[in-house]
Every structure is written in structure tokens, then in C-alpha cells.
């Protein structure tokens, strides 16, 4: 089992009971990176992040340094942190917020300095009641400590940070929907172009939107240098990353592992990670990167946890959510539940997504409940094709945002991999798995 | 006579002051209203509309988009059971069916005594403790059927009050002061932003007017 000796970059403190307090943070090197950054030029700080090749940890995996360099110059720019974690089976960001909020804040402050932004908003999923409390308390401590506010640490740089609660809508994890929501509106994604946040973002001003985990990596990168971060992992996938492991494993949880050097098999079976499947049952399939990602069969377990490696195999590492389904899983039921999620969370702007998700859900429901028809499999694939023409990966887009084209992933995977199981559901009106 | 209590009104004003545009405070203010009233009453939406400079219809139109904002009364405790994929694999559907039997209401409904509203929820990001249950958005762990019954008994007897406060995700969130960056700097930024917005509006107007001759 490849358990590498890479340092724990974002989870070094979470073993402490008081990991979220300023006292613990300061006694473990907290805010040293911010002091160091403030003594550098903003450009030099940005250069370190660029050298780290830090890929965004939200789902799309766009290099953070490049995102920063695309920010349109303007007298008023904003930094918005995406903490709306709600891709099903993803449970990493709220761990960072609840267990190490100062690390997140230090990352945010480093970013505001590098970008010379004087106002940052942290949009946190509204359901994270404890996270909101911990983060606001930490922010209050940071203000009192002189790390935020006017002339921080005597550097002449001033910045305010605002913690903003969402109110329950998956789509607000999409960056332009998040900005709409932060403006006090329905979370309707904006069309790109022209609404790339780096050009036209919050209140129409140029805005950088970065994920919580992305920000939480910055203190380490500033302290140890971008090169040290880039030395971990391999190829484009540098550093370590948090993976949220769920489903049929003995030890579900969030694990920080070195990218590429670790495989799916390591994560699922190593005793320090997932510890294997309960009852030592066989794995039937697993979802490698959140429910928007196409599924893999057990033959893919030896793939490395790297962005390009998983993309080349026809899926995505996405939000880092890995869900294991063992031999007892009914794949019709799994595909139906995931599709029901999309049907409920479609924002309703675009016809293919709004109507398609509802119809797909109803057809899957009738197959699952014994009312399936012979033509239903073709119907499912045909309707999916209307949302994402060609059912390619990555998908073709017929909608404003990527929620729509994400809907067919699980349906296409399930039918492709388990066609006989679907046919038996239709023919016998019951589940062959039990 | 305002709908918000004096304390709530002060918190509302402070929230509005944190944003370059008042409307950004709309959702946080809805959370405050739910903290005060248990749900989003029409009078509260009227007041929020006035505070952020939109119509009450716009507040309602926005609020109905979001699962956490309740424009109809809900029970004192919102019990949410996640049934999404990770929890489904951990027996969530069975737990939800048990909960519906125990409480005598279907998901989405409130018990006749007004204590509990049961919710069939999407992923709550507690997948390592499947099936994940929250009460008023506080994690209470992955629950067995027996543990669920105990939870319901505790809630009805008022035994979990300290751990599970009433509605309002901001109920224990207080910011220690407003913005600190120099007022002059913020004002200058705001003026620059307004100018940029006006420029864009003019450009858009010119572009759209070009075809009209």
C-alpha cells in the first residue's frame, strides 16, 4: 500500500480538540505565513502560488495562480471564497472550516494581499451552522489579533473579511450562481461569456472565486515555497489533496493524501484510510469525483489519484468525493437517487436540464418500482443525449452551466456497466440484487 | 412599529452595513427573521424589503428558491434525514421510512403537535456518519432506528435545547464590529464602482440603440 510520507498540509491541526482556537493556531505557527507574505511584494506572493501549480480544489481543477493572473485590473475588485460545499458525498470543506478556520482565514488574507483586494467574502453553505459559528468566532479573534482590518500587522495593508451564509441550494456552488446569491438573488448561473467572474463578477466588478481547500493550502505554500509544494505529487497534480471517502468502506472519512502517488485502491483498502469493504465484499463500482462524474468499475482501482490520470480514463476527480458501492448495491436505485438529486436542484433556467432531469427521474423511478417498460433504457439514453449531445466525456453543453450536462453521467454509466441488471428490473419488475 | 425586535433590528442594520449593496444582506436577514419567528412571515419579508431596498415580492421570490427559507410555518425542530447516495448506501431510505412511521407524518410534513418537521434532505456533507441526520442544521450523527426514537423523545421532552438551538443558522453568530477599512477608502471604491457601472450601462445602451437608428 502506498501511504507516502508527504506532510499534512491542510490537516496538520485537526487532531487537536481545540484546533479551531486562535491560541492553538498561534502555538502551531499560525499567521507566520501572513507576516512573511506582507514582507514580500504582492507579485512575489502570487509567484509562489503560481510556482506551486496549485489546482483549484472545488471541482473544476483550474490552476489558482492562473485564475489570479486573469483578474481584470480595476479600482474595485473582490475575492469571494466558495464554501458552499454540496456536491453529494463531498465533506471536506466544512471539516476545514470547523476544525481549522484560522488556516482558512490566513489563506484568504494572503490571497487578498497578493491580489491587492480590500474586501473578501466567504460564502459558507447555510446548513453549516457550526461552521458559521466557528468561522465568525475565528474572524473576530483575527480582527482582535490585528491580522484583519486596518493596517494589518503594521504593514500598511488594510482588508475586511465578511462571512456570508447561504440558504440551501446546490447550484450556488457554481461560481456565478454563488455571486448572484451573494448579491441577494436567486442562485441562477450567469452565462459565460461574458460573465467570467475575473472580468465581470460580484456587483459587476472583477472577482476571483476560490474554494475553501484551495485557500487553506496558501499558508503552507507561502511558508515553504511554491517549489516545495510542486515537489509533491506528480505532473500537473501537485501537492496533497483531501479526499472524502464514503459508501461501502469500513472507515469512511476525509483523508489528506499525496496526489498521483496514491491510488484509489490505496485509499479504499489501506488500514489508515478506508480499511477495505465491510464483509470483504467485492466492489461493484465506485464514483471517483462526486455524483457529476462517470462511474468506474473495480478494474480502475489502480488508477492514481491525479487530475489528468482520471480525466484520461474517462471521468474526473471533481470535488474529491469517492463513493464505493459493493456487490449488494442496486444500481438502478443508485442511478435513480442521484438523478432525483439533480431534478430537485436544477435551478430551472434552461429547458434541457429543468425538463430532462424530471423526466429521467420519473423513468428511473418506475423501473426501480417495478413499472419499467422495454423501451425505457433507450428512452433514458435518448433524453440524456438531449441534455448532453453525444454522451461524450467531457460532456457537450446545451445549458448555461454544467449542472445539466452532469445529469447523464450516472445514468449512462449505470446502463453501460449494468445493462443486464436494468433489463432484469424491467422484465421481472423487481430488483435482482435483493 | 417594526416587525423586528429592537435587538434584531440592530443586528439587521449591522448586516446591511457590511455589503457594498444592501440587497446582499437579503438572505442573512431572512435567517434573522426565522430566528425570531421560526419561519419567514409575510410581515418579516415586508420589513426586509424595506431594509434592503427591494419589494416584498422580490424577497419572497428569492426566498422560495432556497430550501432553508420557510415561507410556511415549520415545526420547532426541523429533522433532516439525508437520503443522497452515500447515506442511501448506509440505509437512509429505511431510516426515513422508520421516521415516517414513528412520527406519523410523511417527509415534508409537521407533526400535529407542531414540534417536528421531517425532511427528506439532499447531501448534508456528513457522509462519514451515514445515514446523516441534522436537527435545525446541527449534526446529531448517523442514527439507527432506536437512536432516532430516542432523539425524538428527547426533542419532545425539551432535553436537547442547549445543543440544538431554535431556528436561524446565525443564532449564535455575532460579528465583533463593522468594517474597519478607512471610510474614505471604501467611499472612493464605491464611487469608482458606480462610475464603472454607469459606463457599462451607457455602453450597453449605446450598443442596443445602434440598430434603432
XYZ file of C-alpha atoms in Angstrom:
647
model
C 0.000 0.000 0.000
C 1.383 3.355 -0.977
C 0.999 5.599 2.014
C 3.554 8.296 1.263
C 5.376 10.344 3.864
C 4.127 13.631 2.384
C 3.459 16.261 5.040
C -0.091 17.005 6.092
C -0.536 20.426 4.588
C -4.129 21.322 5.446
C -4.990 18.800 8.185
C -1.974 19.206 10.489
C -4.080 20.572 13.363
C -7.331 18.682 13.168
C -6.230 16.091 15.728
C -6.309 18.727 18.488
C -9.545 19.196 20.417
C -9.015 22.961 20.360
C -7.783 23.070 16.747
C -10.162 25.925 15.932
C -8.920 28.390 18.541
C -6.521 31.270 17.951
C -4.381 30.039 20.854
C -3.787 26.652 19.230
C -3.299 28.258 15.845
C -0.623 30.653 17.104
C 1.175 27.913 19.049
C 1.463 25.853 15.859
C 2.918 28.516 13.576
C -0.314 30.276 12.739
C -0.214 33.672 10.982
C 3.563 33.374 10.388
C 2.837 32.897 6.695
C 0.756 36.060 6.566
C 3.558 38.049 8.235
C 6.010 36.602 5.737
C 3.725 37.420 2.813
C 3.216 41.013 3.980
C 7.002 41.471 3.936
C 7.097 40.348 0.300
C 5.677 42.178 -2.722
C 2.172 41.097 -3.761
C 3.635 39.914 -7.064
C 6.178 37.724 -5.266
C 3.395 36.088 -3.229
C 1.385 35.416 -6.377
C 4.528 33.987 -7.996
C 4.869 31.421 -5.200
C 1.274 30.294 -5.711
C 1.920 30.077 -9.429
C 5.074 28.031 -8.802
C 3.083 25.652 -6.603
C 0.849 24.853 -9.605
C -1.985 24.595 -7.091
C -5.038 23.300 -8.927
C -8.358 24.628 -7.619
C -9.838 22.179 -5.139
C -13.503 22.958 -5.791
C -14.176 20.601 -8.681
C -13.067 22.141 -11.959
C -9.369 21.977 -11.073
C -8.303 25.230 -12.726
C -4.818 26.433 -11.649
C -5.269 29.027 -8.886
C -2.258 31.076 -9.964
C -3.577 31.411 -13.495
C -7.012 32.329 -12.218
C -5.423 35.154 -10.247
C -3.440 36.389 -13.255
C -6.680 36.683 -15.259
C -8.257 39.173 -12.843
C -9.090 42.301 -14.825
C -7.387 45.386 -13.414
C -9.914 47.789 -11.917
C -10.060 50.147 -8.921
C -12.531 47.782 -7.218
C -12.005 44.033 -7.242
C -13.218 41.330 -4.896
C -12.194 37.951 -3.546
C -15.025 35.506 -2.931
C -14.389 32.183 -1.239
C -16.618 29.306 -2.220
C -17.609 27.348 0.881
C -20.944 26.130 -0.457
C -19.786 22.504 -0.421
C -22.775 20.469 -1.544
C -21.695 18.073 -4.292
C -23.157 14.854 -2.854
C -20.653 12.787 -0.852
C -18.253 15.726 -0.514
C -17.466 16.516 3.116
C -14.051 18.111 3.232
C -14.504 21.891 3.203
C -16.718 22.025 6.262
C -14.088 19.966 8.109
C -11.526 22.675 7.264
C -13.958 25.416 8.323
C -14.999 23.763 11.581
C -11.629 22.337 12.596
C -9.168 24.941 11.295
C -10.950 28.215 10.498
C -7.841 30.340 11.156
C -5.916 28.430 8.487
C -8.664 29.289 6.003
C -8.672 32.929 7.113
C -4.880 33.165 6.850
C -5.111 31.775 3.319
C -7.801 34.297 2.452
C -5.737 37.165 3.848
C -2.653 36.048 1.901
C -4.777 35.981 -1.243
C -6.255 39.432 -0.633
C -2.751 40.837 -0.228
C -1.432 39.102 -3.344
C -4.431 40.353 -5.317
C -4.497 43.754 -3.552
C -8.173 43.290 -2.779
C -9.584 45.103 0.236
C -12.810 43.167 0.668
C -13.271 39.416 0.774
C -16.488 37.467 1.242
C -16.548 33.894 2.456
C -19.786 32.315 1.222
C -20.476 29.386 3.510
C -23.241 26.881 2.943
C -26.161 27.941 5.164
C -26.605 24.452 6.602
C -23.138 24.630 8.191
C -24.419 26.176 11.427
C -21.392 25.081 13.451
C -19.032 26.136 10.666
C -20.587 29.607 10.578
C -20.133 29.941 14.335
C -16.539 28.732 14.327
C -15.561 30.832 11.311
C -17.154 34.040 12.599
C -15.591 33.497 16.024
C -12.189 32.930 14.422
C -12.641 36.051 12.309
C -13.438 38.062 15.442
C -10.261 36.722 17.054
C -8.268 37.547 13.920
C -9.561 41.151 13.961
C -8.564 41.492 17.619
C -5.177 39.983 16.821
C -4.538 42.610 14.145
C -4.492 40.080 11.295
C -7.561 41.587 9.618
C -8.808 45.157 9.423
C -6.903 48.392 9.136
C -3.120 48.312 8.634
C -2.804 44.591 9.366
C 0.290 43.655 11.393
C 1.508 47.225 10.818
C 2.057 46.532 7.109
C 0.023 49.420 5.748
C -2.295 46.921 4.027
C -5.963 47.054 5.068
C -8.643 44.487 4.379
C -12.073 43.454 5.625
C -13.486 39.935 5.537
C -17.198 39.125 5.709
C -18.638 35.679 6.468
C -21.820 35.224 4.445
C -24.357 32.401 4.911
C -26.119 30.697 2.013
C -29.588 29.233 2.455
C -29.688 25.786 0.871
C -29.271 25.447 -2.893
C -26.754 23.095 -4.549
C -26.487 25.327 -7.577
C -24.905 28.100 -5.502
C -21.682 26.082 -5.550
C -21.448 27.107 -9.222
C -19.371 30.272 -9.065
C -21.640 32.627 -10.991
C -24.743 31.338 -9.179
C -22.855 31.928 -5.954
C -22.237 35.551 -6.950
C -25.929 36.040 -7.769
C -26.803 34.577 -4.383
C -24.263 36.812 -2.670
C -25.993 39.751 -4.331
C -29.202 38.673 -2.599
C -30.865 36.987 -5.553
C -31.949 33.526 -6.681
C -28.939 31.379 -7.482
C -29.261 31.493 -11.263
C -25.941 30.832 -13.033
C -24.785 33.572 -15.390
C -23.834 32.838 -18.959
C -20.116 32.718 -19.816
C -19.131 34.674 -21.811
C -19.477 37.454 -20.895
C -19.876 36.788 -17.163
C -16.481 35.293 -16.348
C -16.010 36.447 -12.751
C -12.438 37.593 -13.409
C -13.901 40.177 -15.813
C -17.489 40.733 -14.596
C -18.107 39.279 -11.157
C -19.616 40.464 -7.897
C -21.614 43.695 -8.482
C -20.190 43.628 -12.000
C -16.640 44.066 -10.704
C -13.693 41.760 -11.443
C -13.753 38.955 -8.893
C -11.647 35.943 -8.007
C -13.646 32.976 -6.735
C -11.602 30.292 -4.961
C -12.563 27.192 -2.993
C -12.059 26.766 0.789
C -9.490 23.984 0.412
C -7.581 25.977 -2.205
C -7.308 28.894 0.234
C -6.341 26.608 3.119
C -3.235 25.479 1.207
C -1.832 29.020 0.904
C -0.243 29.419 4.361
C 1.892 26.285 3.803
C 2.828 27.372 0.285
C 3.967 30.799 1.481
C 5.952 29.334 4.400
C 7.626 26.517 2.486
C 7.637 27.922 -1.037
C 5.746 27.002 -4.160
C 8.553 24.695 -5.293
C 8.248 22.536 -2.173
C 4.519 22.133 -2.860
C 5.124 21.345 -6.516
C 7.669 18.690 -5.500
C 4.794 16.689 -4.026
C 2.515 14.771 -6.331
C 3.361 14.422 -9.997
C 2.795 16.137 -13.319
C 0.011 18.725 -13.174
C -1.394 17.321 -9.938
C 0.878 18.789 -7.304
C 0.726 18.745 -3.522
C -1.654 16.820 -1.361
C -5.422 16.804 -1.592
C -8.380 15.986 0.624
C -10.465 13.025 -0.464
C -13.846 12.359 1.073
C -14.349 8.597 1.127
C -17.886 7.300 1.645
C -20.248 4.420 0.962
C -19.243 0.804 1.491
C -15.914 1.167 3.289
C -15.017 0.288 6.859
C -13.608 3.711 7.674
C -15.414 6.431 5.739
C -13.819 9.821 6.270
C -11.768 12.691 4.869
C -8.147 11.838 4.158
C -5.301 14.050 3.031
C -3.088 12.147 0.606
C -0.311 12.956 -1.823
C -1.699 13.283 -5.324
C -0.813 10.754 -8.049
C 1.471 8.762 -5.688
C -1.664 7.279 -4.123
C -4.236 5.154 -5.973
C -7.953 4.586 -5.483
C -7.085 1.097 -4.228
C -4.737 2.549 -1.591
C -7.416 4.922 -0.401
C -10.141 2.290 -0.218
C -8.097 -0.570 1.280
C -5.145 0.862 3.274
C -5.774 0.376 7.010
C -5.021 4.064 7.694
C -7.595 5.120 5.105
C -10.746 3.225 4.137
C -9.704 -0.147 5.583
C -11.496 -2.129 2.873
C -15.082 -3.107 2.202
C -17.288 -4.399 5.057
C -17.617 -8.194 4.948
C -14.759 -8.180 2.404
C -17.391 -7.986 -0.312
C -16.497 -7.200 -3.913
C -16.652 -3.651 -5.220
C -19.249 -3.381 -7.943
C -18.481 0.207 -8.950
C -17.199 3.427 -7.466
C -17.765 7.110 -8.148
C -14.374 8.821 -8.456
C -15.236 12.512 -8.030
C -18.749 13.396 -6.929
C -22.088 12.436 -8.472
C -21.443 14.528 -11.583
C -18.635 12.112 -12.516
C -18.979 8.950 -14.624
C -18.530 5.774 -12.574
C -15.633 3.322 -12.644
C -15.622 -0.456 -12.226
C -13.164 -2.242 -9.887
C -10.698 -2.658 -12.770
C -9.929 1.059 -12.385
C -8.919 0.842 -8.718
C -5.229 1.065 -9.564
C -5.578 4.448 -11.216
C -3.552 7.153 -9.462
C -5.417 9.981 -7.707
C -4.362 12.584 -10.252
C -6.457 15.029 -12.204
C -5.190 14.136 -15.678
C -4.919 10.416 -14.927
C -8.609 10.205 -14.021
C -9.647 12.505 -16.873
C -7.769 10.347 -19.390
C -9.639 7.287 -18.098
C -12.954 8.976 -18.887
C -14.121 10.561 -15.665
C -12.983 13.262 -13.249
C -11.506 13.730 -9.822
C -14.026 16.559 -9.418
C -14.676 17.546 -5.832
C -12.571 14.697 -4.407
C -15.616 12.705 -3.299
C -15.157 8.955 -3.744
C -18.152 6.707 -3.115
C -17.762 2.938 -3.036
C -20.666 0.667 -3.997
C -20.267 -3.026 -3.148
C -21.923 -6.159 -4.536
C -25.119 -5.573 -2.527
C -25.875 -2.282 -4.305
C -28.847 -1.962 -6.641
C -27.526 0.158 -9.499
C -30.967 1.232 -10.688
C -31.687 2.610 -7.253
C -28.307 4.368 -7.093
C -28.773 5.991 -10.504
C -32.351 6.933 -9.638
C -31.367 8.615 -6.365
C -28.591 10.612 -7.982
C -30.918 11.705 -10.786
C -33.591 12.703 -8.278
C -30.991 14.962 -6.680
C -30.357 16.768 -9.967
C -34.087 17.046 -10.641
C -34.592 18.684 -7.268
C -31.603 21.002 -7.577
C -31.934 22.162 -11.180
C -32.351 25.941 -10.957
C -34.939 25.844 -13.752
C -33.417 28.361 -16.154
C -32.605 26.008 -19.039
C -35.143 23.657 -20.608
C -32.909 20.595 -21.198
C -31.897 20.491 -17.541
C -35.203 21.502 -15.952
C -37.413 19.198 -18.035
C -34.853 16.495 -18.757
C -33.935 15.877 -15.115
C -37.590 15.485 -14.154
C -38.375 13.023 -16.946
C -35.236 10.986 -16.343
C -36.091 10.782 -12.661
C -39.625 9.558 -13.367
C -38.489 6.879 -15.813
C -35.820 5.609 -13.401
C -38.344 5.628 -10.569
C -40.764 3.442 -12.486
C -38.009 0.964 -13.375
C -36.922 0.853 -9.724
C -40.507 0.359 -8.564
C -41.351 -2.454 -10.957
C -43.169 -0.479 -13.649
C -40.367 -0.321 -16.198
C -41.064 -0.727 -19.903
C -38.998 -2.411 -22.619
C -38.270 0.902 -24.331
C -37.165 2.666 -21.120
C -33.414 2.131 -21.498
C -33.432 3.682 -24.952
C -35.667 6.448 -23.642
C -33.221 7.220 -20.821
C -30.268 7.383 -23.199
C -32.204 9.450 -25.718
C -33.313 12.005 -23.141
C -29.748 12.105 -21.766
C -28.480 12.754 -25.278
C -30.783 15.776 -25.489
C -29.082 17.272 -22.432
C -25.507 16.351 -23.363
C -25.406 15.552 -27.110
C -23.337 12.512 -27.962
C -22.957 11.497 -24.308
C -19.244 12.201 -24.556
C -16.846 12.925 -21.720
C -16.326 15.737 -21.013
C -19.928 16.395 -21.999
C -21.254 18.748 -24.636
C -23.225 21.574 -23.094
C -26.729 22.699 -24.022
C -27.274 24.756 -20.883
C -25.933 27.864 -19.134
C -23.975 25.900 -16.524
C -22.548 22.391 -16.115
C -25.285 21.059 -13.825
C -27.357 19.941 -16.815
C -24.644 18.006 -18.631
C -23.712 16.349 -15.319
C -27.095 14.629 -15.064
C -26.477 11.859 -17.633
C -23.156 10.736 -16.074
C -24.597 8.295 -13.554
C -27.393 7.112 -15.862
C -25.058 6.474 -18.765
C -22.530 4.725 -16.500
C -25.140 2.557 -14.820
C -26.736 1.402 -18.073
C -23.381 0.919 -19.742
C -21.921 -1.146 -16.903
C -25.045 -2.917 -15.621
C -27.389 -3.222 -18.595
C -28.462 -6.743 -17.592
C -29.453 -5.518 -14.151
C -31.648 -2.835 -15.707
C -33.204 -5.354 -18.104
C -33.980 -7.739 -15.242
C -35.689 -4.909 -13.356
C -37.838 -4.237 -16.392
C -38.536 -7.895 -17.200
C -39.226 -9.189 -13.704
C -40.471 -5.977 -12.127
C -38.130 -6.420 -9.188
C -34.521 -5.971 -8.152
C -32.234 -8.977 -8.813
C -29.800 -7.759 -6.141
C -32.324 -8.010 -3.337
C -43.867 49.744 14.797
C -41.359 47.418 13.237
C -41.657 43.673 12.964
C -38.088 43.033 14.068
C -37.456 43.359 17.787
C -35.022 46.194 18.694
C -32.167 43.703 19.072
C -32.951 42.043 15.731
C -33.332 45.420 14.034
C -29.860 46.429 15.274
C -28.356 43.174 14.023
C -30.141 43.660 10.695
C -28.728 47.166 10.260
C -25.246 45.921 11.069
C -25.536 43.159 8.473
C -26.683 45.608 5.801
C -23.666 47.816 6.523
C -21.232 45.016 5.655
C -22.044 44.978 1.949
C -21.379 47.431 -0.884
C -25.006 46.935 -1.950
C -27.759 46.458 0.660
C -29.525 43.690 -1.240
C -26.633 41.336 -0.415
C -27.983 41.222 3.146
C -31.304 39.769 1.975
C -30.537 36.133 2.779
C -28.817 36.816 6.122
C -31.847 38.931 7.121
C -34.165 36.056 6.216
C -32.140 33.886 8.610
C -32.657 36.512 11.332
C -36.395 36.570 10.684
C -36.540 32.785 11.042
C -34.586 33.035 14.258
C -37.176 35.458 15.637
C -40.376 33.886 14.273
C -39.486 30.280 13.460
C -40.352 30.864 9.808
C -40.428 33.660 7.260
C -43.624 35.587 7.963
C -45.060 37.996 5.341
C -44.545 40.909 7.767
C -40.872 39.985 8.058
C -40.499 39.898 4.275
C -42.067 43.374 4.097
C -39.587 44.671 6.618
C -36.595 43.013 4.951
C -37.709 44.516 1.646
C -37.603 47.981 3.205
C -34.193 47.378 4.761
C -32.512 46.260 1.538
C -34.452 48.411 -0.937
C -36.477 45.871 -2.925
C -40.150 44.908 -2.969
C -41.641 42.272 -0.666
C -42.364 40.204 -3.765
C -38.673 40.176 -4.603
C -37.870 38.960 -1.098
C -40.431 36.176 -1.437
C -39.276 35.357 -4.954
C -35.727 34.993 -3.715
C -36.589 33.151 -0.506
C -38.653 30.476 -2.255
C -35.555 29.473 -4.234
C -33.755 28.347 -1.082
C -34.504 25.149 0.864
C -33.649 26.640 4.246
C -36.041 29.565 3.986
C -39.562 28.608 5.002
C -42.412 30.757 3.740
C -44.855 28.438 5.554
C -44.688 27.575 9.264
C -42.435 24.649 10.234
C -42.102 22.728 13.484
C -39.890 23.876 16.319
C -37.358 21.285 15.171
C -36.545 20.567 11.544
C -35.312 16.976 11.444
C -33.453 16.356 8.193
C -32.512 12.874 7.043
C -30.119 12.759 4.122
C -31.087 10.119 1.544
C -28.497 11.007 -1.090
C -26.084 8.422 -2.456
C -23.648 7.916 0.435
C -26.456 7.796 3.008
C -28.622 5.653 0.714
C -25.822 3.060 0.788
C -25.888 3.359 4.592
C -29.601 2.640 4.986
C -31.107 6.121 4.755
C -34.307 5.059 2.989
C -35.005 2.527 5.710
C -34.392 5.174 8.386
C -36.661 7.665 6.618
C -39.444 5.047 6.382
C -38.990 4.342 10.097
C -39.127 8.064 10.886
C -42.337 8.484 8.896
C -43.923 5.591 10.817
C -42.691 6.801 14.202
C -43.774 10.400 13.668
C -46.943 9.540 11.786
C -46.199 12.086 9.056
C -44.700 11.891 5.599
C -41.444 13.681 4.762
C -42.105 17.368 4.257
C -44.843 17.463 6.916
C -45.054 18.613 10.520
C -46.305 16.550 13.467
C -49.729 17.673 14.757
C -48.169 18.968 17.989
C -46.015 21.334 15.905
C -42.764 20.039 17.386
C -41.136 18.268 14.454
C -40.989 18.810 10.717
C -39.487 15.828 8.903
C -37.347 16.458 5.842
C -36.017 14.076 3.163
C -32.823 16.024 2.553
C -30.123 16.236 -0.063
C -26.485 15.688 0.918
C -25.696 17.364 4.250
C -21.941 16.739 3.957
C -21.901 14.288 6.846
C -21.266 11.220 4.685
C -18.854 9.590 7.136
C -21.750 9.119 9.581
C -24.399 7.658 7.280
C -27.317 7.936 7.411
C -26.695 11.558 8.323
C -29.316 13.358 10.424
C -29.426 17.017 11.435
C -31.828 18.907 13.692
C -32.134 22.610 12.940
C -28.944 22.094 10.929
C -26.959 20.684 13.860
C -25.365 17.294 13.217
C -26.701 14.618 15.541
C -24.712 11.790 13.945
C -25.529 8.757 11.863
C -28.555 7.205 13.527
C -30.032 3.747 13.986
C -33.817 3.412 14.257
C -33.566 3.156 18.056
C -31.307 6.189 18.283
C -33.778 8.100 16.137
C -36.634 7.263 18.506
C -34.515 8.424 21.440
C -33.776 11.672 19.616
C -37.485 12.288 19.038
C -38.262 11.583 22.696
C -35.502 13.979 23.765
C -36.733 16.719 21.450
C -40.309 16.355 22.654
C -39.151 16.493 26.285
C -37.005 19.546 25.544
C -33.830 17.727 26.585
C -31.541 18.767 23.691
C -32.166 22.515 23.924
C -28.568 23.520 24.702
C -27.077 21.532 21.897
C -29.793 22.289 19.364
C -30.925 25.921 19.407
C -34.079 27.177 17.721
C -34.237 28.124 14.045
C -31.802 30.556 12.490
C -28.398 29.492 11.302
C -26.971 32.762 12.671
C -28.457 32.323 16.155
C -25.008 32.026 17.730
C -23.110 34.122 15.201
C -22.100 37.663 16.181
C -19.588 39.852 14.394
C -17.448 41.968 16.710
C -17.917 45.231 14.875
C -18.404 46.602 11.412
C -15.919 47.151 8.624
C -12.546 48.576 9.651
C -11.027 49.712 6.417
C -10.978 53.523 6.322
C -14.330 55.030 5.444
C -12.703 57.293 2.862
C -11.148 54.331 1.071
C -14.481 52.484 0.963
C -16.264 55.609 -0.273
C -13.684 56.062 -3.027
C -14.112 52.439 -4.050
C -17.858 52.790 -4.071
C -17.638 55.913 -6.280
C -15.300 54.112 -8.678
C -17.655 51.164 -8.795
C -20.672 53.355 -9.505
C -18.754 55.091 -12.280
C -17.781 51.738 -13.785
C -21.380 50.542 -13.613
C -22.594 53.736 -15.258
C -20.008 53.294 -18.012
C -21.161 49.763 -18.640
C -24.809 50.818 -18.669
C -24.012 53.576 -21.181
C -22.047 51.173 -23.356
C -24.905 48.652 -23.238
C -27.377 51.392 -24.079
C -25.272 52.602 -26.988
C -24.867 49.053 -28.258
C -28.578 48.263 -28.047
C -29.526 51.621 -29.547
C -27.187 51.217 -32.521
C -29.731 49.251 -34.544
C -32.578 51.644 -33.792
C -31.021 54.409 -35.865
